[in-house]
Amino acid sequence: MARLVLKFGGTSVADLDRIRNVARHVKREVEAGHQVAVVVSAMAGQTNKLVEFCREAAPLHDAREYDAVVASGEQVTSGLLAIVLQEMGVNARSWQGWQVPIKTDENHGAARIREIDGSFLTERLEQGQVAVLAGFQGISPDNRIATLGRGGSDTSAVAIAAAVKADRCDIYTDVDGVYTTDPRIVPRAQRLERVSFEEMLEMASLGAKVLQVRSVEMAMVHNVRTFVRSSFDDPDAPQAGEDGLPIGTLICDEEELVEQQVVTGIAYAKDEAQISLRDVADKPGVAESVFGPLADSHINVDMIVQNISPDGKTTDITFTVPEGDFERAKKVLHDNREDIGFQNVEGATDVVKVSVIGIGMRSHAGVAAQCFRGLASKGINIRAITTSEIKISVLIDSAYAELAVRTLHSLYGLDG
């Protein structure tokens, strides 16, 4: 017997037929003797509708009331799934985030989980009851519902798995695992059997949409073994591969990986924007004067390139921000122009970040040189580069995105 947390996303619970299919997955695990908690998202498209209602009601709405509205989608799904499970003869009860309670910070709309007391849920599970939990939400210090931001149900599921000391957390989604790259771009992309927390964190933050970044962070911190599985598989079909593990991708500690490839996958992110500050005074503190105000405005900066002028008096600073923050970032810079001391701002949104990821890169030389050589052979110019122990990211013109992904996928032997 194991203790499992199962998470089902919006497409998996899109309508009552899909919810009934989810219930069959849950019932299968219960009949196998497992203790089961389920975390659900809102039905596909419902959160978008609720967000739009808020915007139509008032463009500058109260974030606390926004949370009260958008959290209702998960409440509906959890209640419906509990009803369907009960109809199937499964002892189930739905719970909202505030009832657990999942305690968050005060940042409404994008709250972070501070604490979950797992004793209440553990007691229910030990009594043989399936706990169906509304994902994406918790309760803030002001005793209000707080939502965790888009993709927050993944984070809810991993946090709950950690709180109840689950044996694993199964994330059911509309794909059957994590692939070496986007199969829509590279049809020969391969499903990964296992991937380390670190690699998945890089892949999620660099464009892979399978898991939300914060959920991977939490899984890594609490060492929650996480599976990515397809909810569209027949619940009655064989659920385990040759190794006895579910069919999908296991995200786990690096020590569980039997064989470490040099490169695990290629990720890409189209929602990037490039900003360049020209003729900035080259003096101590100038970087803080640029990036301090951006940080205060909660704008994430990624790639940073600084070029010194021949006379050593001025510098050009180029960096990237999420495309959604492009205009806001430029305004912040203009508002602080006097302190920064730049001549002008240039920007571009027709860029894409392509990344090569793999823990095997730590012990292999020449991976970056291969990347640059391969892109050059296709006539692809690199605007900026950033690296870490297990990744190389390059910023290129968006017109070359698919060519770059296909080129690098083949170059590192990832084609099936």
Coordinates of C-alpha atoms in Angstrom, one line a residue:
M1 CA 0.0 0.0 0.0
A2 CA 1.2 3.5 -0.9
R3 CA 0.1 7.0 -0.1
L4 CA -0.5 8.9 -3.4
V5 CA -1.4 12.4 -4.4
L6 CA -3.0 12.6 -7.9
K7 CA -3.3 15.9 -9.7
F8 CA -5.5 16.5 -12.7
G9 CA -5.3 19.6 -14.9
G10 CA -8.0 21.6 -16.7
T11 CA -8.1 19.5 -19.9
S12 CA -8.4 16.3 -17.8
V13 CA -11.6 17.6 -16.1
A14 CA -12.9 19.6 -19.0
D15 CA -16.5 18.2 -18.8
L16 CA -18.5 15.6 -16.9
D17 CA -17.3 12.8 -19.1
R18 CA -13.7 13.7 -18.5
I19 CA -14.4 14.0 -14.7
R20 CA -15.9 10.5 -14.8
N21 CA -12.7 9.2 -16.5
V22 CA -10.6 10.9 -13.8
A23 CA -12.8 9.2 -11.2
R24 CA -12.0 5.8 -12.8
H25 CA -8.3 6.5 -12.4
V26 CA -8.8 7.4 -8.8
K27 CA -11.0 4.3 -8.1
R28 CA -8.3 2.1 -9.7
E29 CA -5.7 3.3 -7.1
V30 CA -8.2 3.0 -4.2
E31 CA -9.0 -0.6 -5.2
A32 CA -5.3 -1.4 -5.4
G33 CA -5.2 -0.6 -1.6
H34 CA -3.6 2.9 -1.8
Q35 CA -4.4 5.9 0.3
V36 CA -5.3 8.7 -2.2
A37 CA -5.6 12.4 -2.2
V38 CA -6.6 14.2 -5.4
V39 CA -5.9 17.8 -6.4
V40 CA -7.9 19.3 -9.3
S41 CA -7.8 22.4 -11.5
A42 CA -10.8 24.3 -12.8
M43 CA -12.5 22.9 -15.9
A44 CA -10.6 23.9 -19.1
G45 CA -11.4 27.5 -20.0
Q46 CA -13.2 28.4 -16.8
T47 CA -10.4 30.3 -15.1
N48 CA -10.0 32.4 -18.2
K49 CA -13.7 33.3 -18.1
L50 CA -13.6 34.2 -14.5
V51 CA -10.5 36.4 -15.1
E52 CA -12.3 38.2 -17.9
F53 CA -15.3 38.8 -15.7
C54 CA -13.0 40.6 -13.2
R55 CA -11.5 42.7 -16.0
E56 CA -14.9 43.6 -17.4
A57 CA -16.2 44.5 -13.9
A58 CA -13.2 46.8 -13.2
P59 CA -9.9 47.0 -15.0
L60 CA -8.1 47.9 -11.7
H61 CA -9.9 45.4 -9.4
D62 CA -9.1 44.5 -5.9
A63 CA -6.7 41.5 -5.9
R64 CA -8.5 39.9 -2.9
E65 CA -11.8 39.9 -4.6
Y66 CA -10.2 38.7 -7.8
D67 CA -9.0 35.7 -5.8
A68 CA -12.5 35.1 -4.4
V69 CA -13.8 34.9 -8.0
V70 CA -11.2 32.9 -9.8
A71 CA -10.8 30.3 -7.0
S72 CA -14.4 29.2 -7.5
G73 CA -13.5 27.2 -10.6
E74 CA -11.5 24.6 -8.6
Q75 CA -14.3 24.5 -6.0
V76 CA -16.8 23.4 -8.7
T77 CA -14.4 20.7 -10.0
S78 CA -13.6 19.3 -6.6
G79 CA -17.2 19.0 -5.7
L80 CA -18.2 17.4 -8.9
L81 CA -15.4 14.8 -8.7
A82 CA -16.4 14.0 -5.2
I83 CA -20.0 13.5 -6.3
V84 CA -19.0 11.2 -9.2
L85 CA -16.7 9.2 -6.9
Q86 CA -19.4 8.7 -4.3
E87 CA -21.7 7.6 -7.2
M88 CA -19.1 4.9 -8.0
G89 CA -19.1 3.7 -4.4
V90 CA -15.8 5.4 -3.4
N91 CA -15.7 7.2 0.0
A92 CA -14.7 10.7 -1.1
R93 CA -15.1 14.2 0.3
S94 CA -14.1 17.6 -1.3
W95 CA -12.1 20.2 0.5
Q96 CA -11.0 23.8 -0.3
G97 CA -7.6 25.2 0.3
W98 CA -8.6 27.2 3.4
Q99 CA -10.1 24.1 5.0
V100 CA -6.9 22.1 5.0
P101 CA -5.5 24.8 5.7
I102 CA -2.9 25.7 3.0
K103 CA -1.4 28.8 4.5
T104 CA 0.1 31.3 2.0
D105 CA 1.7 34.8 2.1
E106 CA -0.3 38.0 1.4
N107 CA 0.6 38.3 -2.3
H108 CA -2.9 37.8 -3.7
G109 CA -3.1 36.5 -7.2
A110 CA 0.4 35.0 -7.0
A111 CA 0.7 33.8 -3.4
R112 CA 3.4 31.5 -2.2
I113 CA 2.7 28.6 0.1
R114 CA 4.2 29.1 3.6
E115 CA 2.9 26.1 5.5
I116 CA 0.6 23.1 5.3
D117 CA -0.4 21.1 8.4
G118 CA -0.8 17.6 6.9
S119 CA -2.4 16.1 10.0
F120 CA -6.0 16.7 9.0
L121 CA -5.6 15.1 5.6
T122 CA -3.5 12.3 6.9
E123 CA -6.2 11.4 9.4
R124 CA -8.8 11.3 6.5
L125 CA -6.6 9.2 4.3
E126 CA -5.9 6.7 7.1
Q127 CA -9.7 6.4 7.6
G128 CA -9.9 5.3 3.9
Q129 CA -11.4 8.5 2.6
V130 CA -10.3 10.0 -0.7
A131 CA -9.6 13.7 -0.1
V132 CA -10.5 15.7 -3.3
L133 CA -8.8 19.1 -3.0
A134 CA -9.3 22.3 -4.9
G135 CA -5.8 23.2 -6.3
F136 CA -4.5 26.7 -7.0
Q137 CA -5.6 28.2 -3.6
G138 CA -5.0 28.7 0.0
I139 CA -5.7 31.1 2.8
S140 CA -3.7 34.3 3.4
P141 CA -2.7 36.0 6.7
D142 CA -5.7 38.3 6.4
N143 CA -8.0 35.2 6.4
R144 CA -8.9 35.6 2.7
I145 CA -8.7 33.1 -0.1
A146 CA -5.4 33.5 -2.0
T147 CA -4.6 32.0 -5.4
L148 CA -1.1 30.8 -6.3
G149 CA -0.9 32.1 -9.9
R150 CA -1.3 30.2 -13.2
G151 CA -0.3 26.6 -12.9
G152 CA -0.7 26.8 -9.2
S153 CA -2.5 23.4 -8.9
D154 CA 0.8 21.7 -9.7
T155 CA 2.3 23.5 -6.7
S156 CA -0.6 22.6 -4.5
A157 CA -0.3 18.9 -5.4
V158 CA 3.5 18.7 -4.6
A159 CA 3.1 20.8 -1.4
I160 CA 0.3 18.5 -0.2
A161 CA 2.3 15.4 -1.1
A162 CA 5.2 16.8 1.0
A163 CA 2.8 17.6 3.9
V164 CA 1.2 14.1 4.0
K165 CA 4.5 12.4 3.3
A166 CA 3.2 10.8 0.1
D167 CA 5.2 8.0 -1.6
R168 CA 4.8 9.9 -4.9
C169 CA 2.8 12.7 -6.6
D170 CA 1.3 11.8 -10.0
I171 CA 0.7 14.8 -12.2
Y172 CA -1.9 13.8 -14.8
T173 CA -1.9 16.0 -17.9
D174 CA -2.7 15.9 -21.6
V175 CA 0.7 14.5 -22.5
D176 CA 2.2 11.1 -21.5
G177 CA 5.4 12.5 -20.0
V178 CA 8.3 14.9 -20.5
Y179 CA 10.0 14.8 -23.9
T180 CA 13.5 15.7 -25.1
T181 CA 11.8 18.7 -26.8
D182 CA 8.5 19.7 -28.2
P183 CA 7.2 16.8 -30.4
R184 CA 5.3 19.4 -32.5
I185 CA 8.6 20.8 -33.7
V186 CA 10.6 17.6 -33.6
P187 CA 8.4 14.5 -34.3
R188 CA 11.3 12.2 -33.4
A189 CA 11.5 13.7 -29.8
Q190 CA 11.7 10.9 -27.2
R191 CA 9.8 10.6 -23.9
L192 CA 12.2 10.6 -21.0
E193 CA 11.8 7.7 -18.5
R194 CA 13.5 9.7 -15.7
V195 CA 14.8 13.3 -15.3
S196 CA 16.4 14.9 -12.4
F197 CA 14.8 17.7 -10.4
E198 CA 17.5 20.1 -11.5
E199 CA 17.0 19.3 -15.2
M200 CA 13.2 19.6 -14.9
L201 CA 13.6 22.9 -13.1
E202 CA 15.7 24.3 -15.9
M203 CA 13.3 22.8 -18.6
A204 CA 10.2 24.3 -16.9
S205 CA 11.8 27.7 -16.4
L206 CA 13.2 27.8 -20.0
G207 CA 10.0 27.1 -21.8
A208 CA 8.8 23.5 -21.3
K209 CA 5.1 23.8 -20.3
V210 CA 4.6 20.4 -18.7
L211 CA 5.1 21.5 -15.1
Q212 CA 4.9 24.8 -13.3
V213 CA 8.3 26.0 -12.2
R214 CA 7.4 26.5 -8.5
S215 CA 6.0 22.9 -8.3
V216 CA 9.4 21.6 -9.4
E217 CA 11.2 23.8 -6.9
M218 CA 9.0 22.4 -4.1
A219 CA 9.4 18.8 -5.3
M220 CA 13.2 19.3 -5.3
V221 CA 13.3 20.9 -1.8
H222 CA 11.1 18.3 -0.2
N223 CA 12.4 15.4 -2.4
V224 CA 8.9 14.5 -3.6
R225 CA 9.1 11.8 -6.3
T226 CA 6.8 13.1 -9.1
F227 CA 5.4 11.4 -12.1
V228 CA 4.1 13.1 -15.2
R229 CA 1.4 10.8 -16.7
S230 CA -1.4 11.1 -19.3
S231 CA -5.0 11.3 -18.0
F232 CA -6.2 10.3 -21.5
D233 CA -4.9 6.7 -21.1
D234 CA -7.6 4.1 -20.5
P235 CA -7.9 3.7 -16.7
D236 CA -8.4 0.0 -17.1
A237 CA -5.2 -0.5 -19.3
P238 CA -1.9 -1.7 -17.8
Q239 CA -0.5 1.2 -15.8
A240 CA 3.1 0.1 -15.2
G241 CA 6.1 -0.4 -17.4
E242 CA 8.8 -3.0 -17.3
D243 CA 10.4 -1.4 -14.2
G244 CA 7.1 -1.5 -12.3
L245 CA 6.7 2.3 -12.4
P246 CA 3.8 4.1 -14.0
I247 CA 4.1 4.8 -17.7
G248 CA 5.3 8.4 -17.9
T249 CA 8.3 10.4 -16.7
L250 CA 9.7 10.2 -13.2
I251 CA 11.1 13.4 -11.8
C252 CA 13.5 12.4 -9.0
D253 CA 16.8 13.0 -7.3
E254 CA 19.8 12.7 -9.4
E255 CA 21.0 9.6 -7.5
E256 CA 18.0 7.7 -9.0
L257 CA 19.3 8.2 -12.5
V258 CA 21.1 5.0 -13.7
E259 CA 22.6 6.6 -16.8
Q260 CA 23.3 10.3 -17.3
Q261 CA 23.3 11.6 -20.8
V262 CA 25.4 14.6 -21.6
V263 CA 22.3 16.5 -22.9
T264 CA 18.8 15.6 -21.7
G265 CA 16.7 18.0 -23.7
I266 CA 16.2 21.1 -25.7
A267 CA 13.8 23.8 -24.5
Y268 CA 12.7 27.0 -26.0
A269 CA 10.8 30.1 -24.8
K270 CA 9.1 32.5 -27.2
D271 CA 7.7 34.9 -24.6
E272 CA 11.1 36.7 -24.3
A273 CA 11.9 40.4 -24.9
Q274 CA 15.4 42.0 -25.3
I275 CA 16.2 45.4 -23.9
S276 CA 19.4 47.3 -24.5
L277 CA 20.6 50.5 -22.7
R278 CA 23.0 52.5 -24.8
D279 CA 25.9 54.7 -23.5
V280 CA 25.4 54.0 -19.8
A281 CA 28.0 55.7 -17.6
D282 CA 30.6 53.1 -16.6
K283 CA 30.9 53.6 -12.9
P284 CA 30.4 51.5 -9.7
G285 CA 26.8 50.9 -8.8
V286 CA 25.4 51.3 -12.3
A287 CA 24.2 47.7 -12.5
E288 CA 22.3 48.2 -9.3
S289 CA 20.7 51.4 -10.6
V290 CA 19.4 49.4 -13.6
F291 CA 18.3 46.1 -12.0
G292 CA 17.3 47.4 -8.6
P293 CA 14.2 49.2 -9.8
L294 CA 13.3 46.3 -12.0
A295 CA 13.5 43.9 -9.1
D296 CA 11.4 46.3 -7.0
S297 CA 8.8 46.1 -9.7
H298 CA 8.9 42.3 -9.6
I299 CA 10.2 42.1 -13.2
N300 CA 12.5 39.0 -13.7
V301 CA 15.7 39.6 -15.6
D302 CA 17.4 36.7 -17.3
M303 CA 20.3 37.0 -19.8
I304 CA 22.6 40.0 -19.1
V305 CA 25.4 41.1 -21.5
Q306 CA 27.6 44.2 -20.8
N307 CA 30.0 45.7 -23.3
I308 CA 32.5 48.4 -22.4
S309 CA 33.2 51.2 -24.9
P310 CA 36.8 51.6 -26.2
D311 CA 37.4 54.7 -24.1
G312 CA 36.2 52.9 -21.0
K313 CA 33.8 55.7 -20.1
T314 CA 30.4 54.2 -21.1
T315 CA 28.9 50.8 -21.4
D316 CA 26.0 49.1 -23.2
I317 CA 23.8 46.8 -21.1
T318 CA 21.6 44.2 -22.8
F319 CA 19.2 41.9 -20.9
T320 CA 16.0 39.9 -21.4
V321 CA 12.7 40.1 -19.6
P322 CA 9.4 38.2 -20.1
E323 CA 7.6 39.6 -23.1
G324 CA 4.6 40.5 -20.9
D325 CA 6.8 42.8 -18.8
F326 CA 8.4 44.5 -21.8
E327 CA 6.5 47.8 -21.8
R328 CA 6.5 48.0 -18.0
A329 CA 10.2 47.4 -17.8
K330 CA 10.9 50.2 -20.3
K331 CA 8.7 52.5 -18.3
V332 CA 10.6 51.6 -15.1
L333 CA 13.9 52.4 -16.8
H334 CA 12.6 55.7 -18.2
D335 CA 11.3 56.7 -14.7
N336 CA 14.9 56.0 -13.4
R337 CA 16.7 57.5 -16.3
E338 CA 18.3 60.3 -14.2
D339 CA 19.8 57.8 -11.7
I340 CA 21.0 55.3 -14.4
G341 CA 22.3 57.9 -16.9
F342 CA 21.7 56.1 -20.2
Q343 CA 21.3 57.8 -23.6
N344 CA 18.5 55.7 -25.1
V345 CA 16.7 52.4 -24.8
E346 CA 16.3 49.9 -27.6
G347 CA 14.1 46.8 -27.5
A348 CA 12.9 43.8 -29.5
T349 CA 10.2 41.2 -28.9
D350 CA 10.9 39.1 -32.0
V351 CA 13.4 36.9 -30.1
V352 CA 13.4 33.4 -28.7
K353 CA 15.5 31.7 -26.1
V354 CA 16.7 28.2 -26.9
S355 CA 18.4 26.1 -24.2
V356 CA 20.5 23.0 -24.1
I357 CA 20.0 21.1 -20.7
G358 CA 21.7 18.2 -19.1
I359 CA 23.3 17.3 -15.8
G360 CA 25.9 15.3 -17.8
M361 CA 27.3 18.7 -19.0
R362 CA 29.0 19.1 -15.6
S363 CA 31.6 16.4 -16.6
H364 CA 31.9 16.9 -20.3
A365 CA 33.8 19.6 -22.1
G366 CA 32.9 21.1 -25.5
V367 CA 29.1 21.0 -25.2
A368 CA 28.9 24.8 -25.7
A369 CA 31.3 24.8 -28.6
Q370 CA 29.2 22.2 -30.3
C371 CA 26.1 24.3 -29.8
F372 CA 27.7 27.5 -31.2
R373 CA 29.2 25.5 -34.2
G374 CA 25.9 23.9 -35.0
L375 CA 23.9 27.2 -35.0
A376 CA 26.6 28.9 -37.1
S377 CA 26.4 26.1 -39.7
K378 CA 22.8 27.0 -40.2
G379 CA 23.4 30.8 -40.4
I380 CA 21.8 31.5 -37.0
N381 CA 23.2 34.5 -35.3
I382 CA 23.4 34.6 -31.5
R383 CA 22.3 37.8 -29.7
A384 CA 23.1 36.8 -26.1
I385 CA 24.4 33.8 -24.2
T386 CA 24.0 32.6 -20.6
T387 CA 25.2 29.4 -19.0
S388 CA 25.1 27.4 -15.8
E389 CA 26.6 24.0 -14.8
I390 CA 23.8 22.2 -16.6
K391 CA 22.5 24.5 -19.3
I392 CA 23.4 26.7 -22.2
S393 CA 20.9 29.3 -23.3
V394 CA 21.1 31.4 -26.5
L395 CA 19.0 34.3 -27.6
I396 CA 18.2 34.3 -31.3
D397 CA 15.8 35.8 -33.8
S398 CA 12.4 34.2 -33.5
A399 CA 12.3 33.3 -37.2
Y400 CA 15.1 30.7 -36.5
A401 CA 13.5 29.1 -33.5
E402 CA 12.3 25.8 -35.0
L403 CA 15.5 25.4 -37.1
A404 CA 17.6 25.9 -34.0
V405 CA 15.6 23.4 -31.9
R406 CA 15.8 20.8 -34.7
T407 CA 19.5 21.4 -35.3
L408 CA 20.5 21.1 -31.6
H409 CA 18.2 18.1 -31.0
S410 CA 20.0 16.2 -33.8
L411 CA 23.4 17.5 -32.9
Y412 CA 23.3 16.0 -29.4
G413 CA 21.9 12.6 -30.6
L414 CA 18.4 13.0 -29.1
D415 CA 16.5 12.0 -32.3
G416 CA 14.8 8.6 -31.9

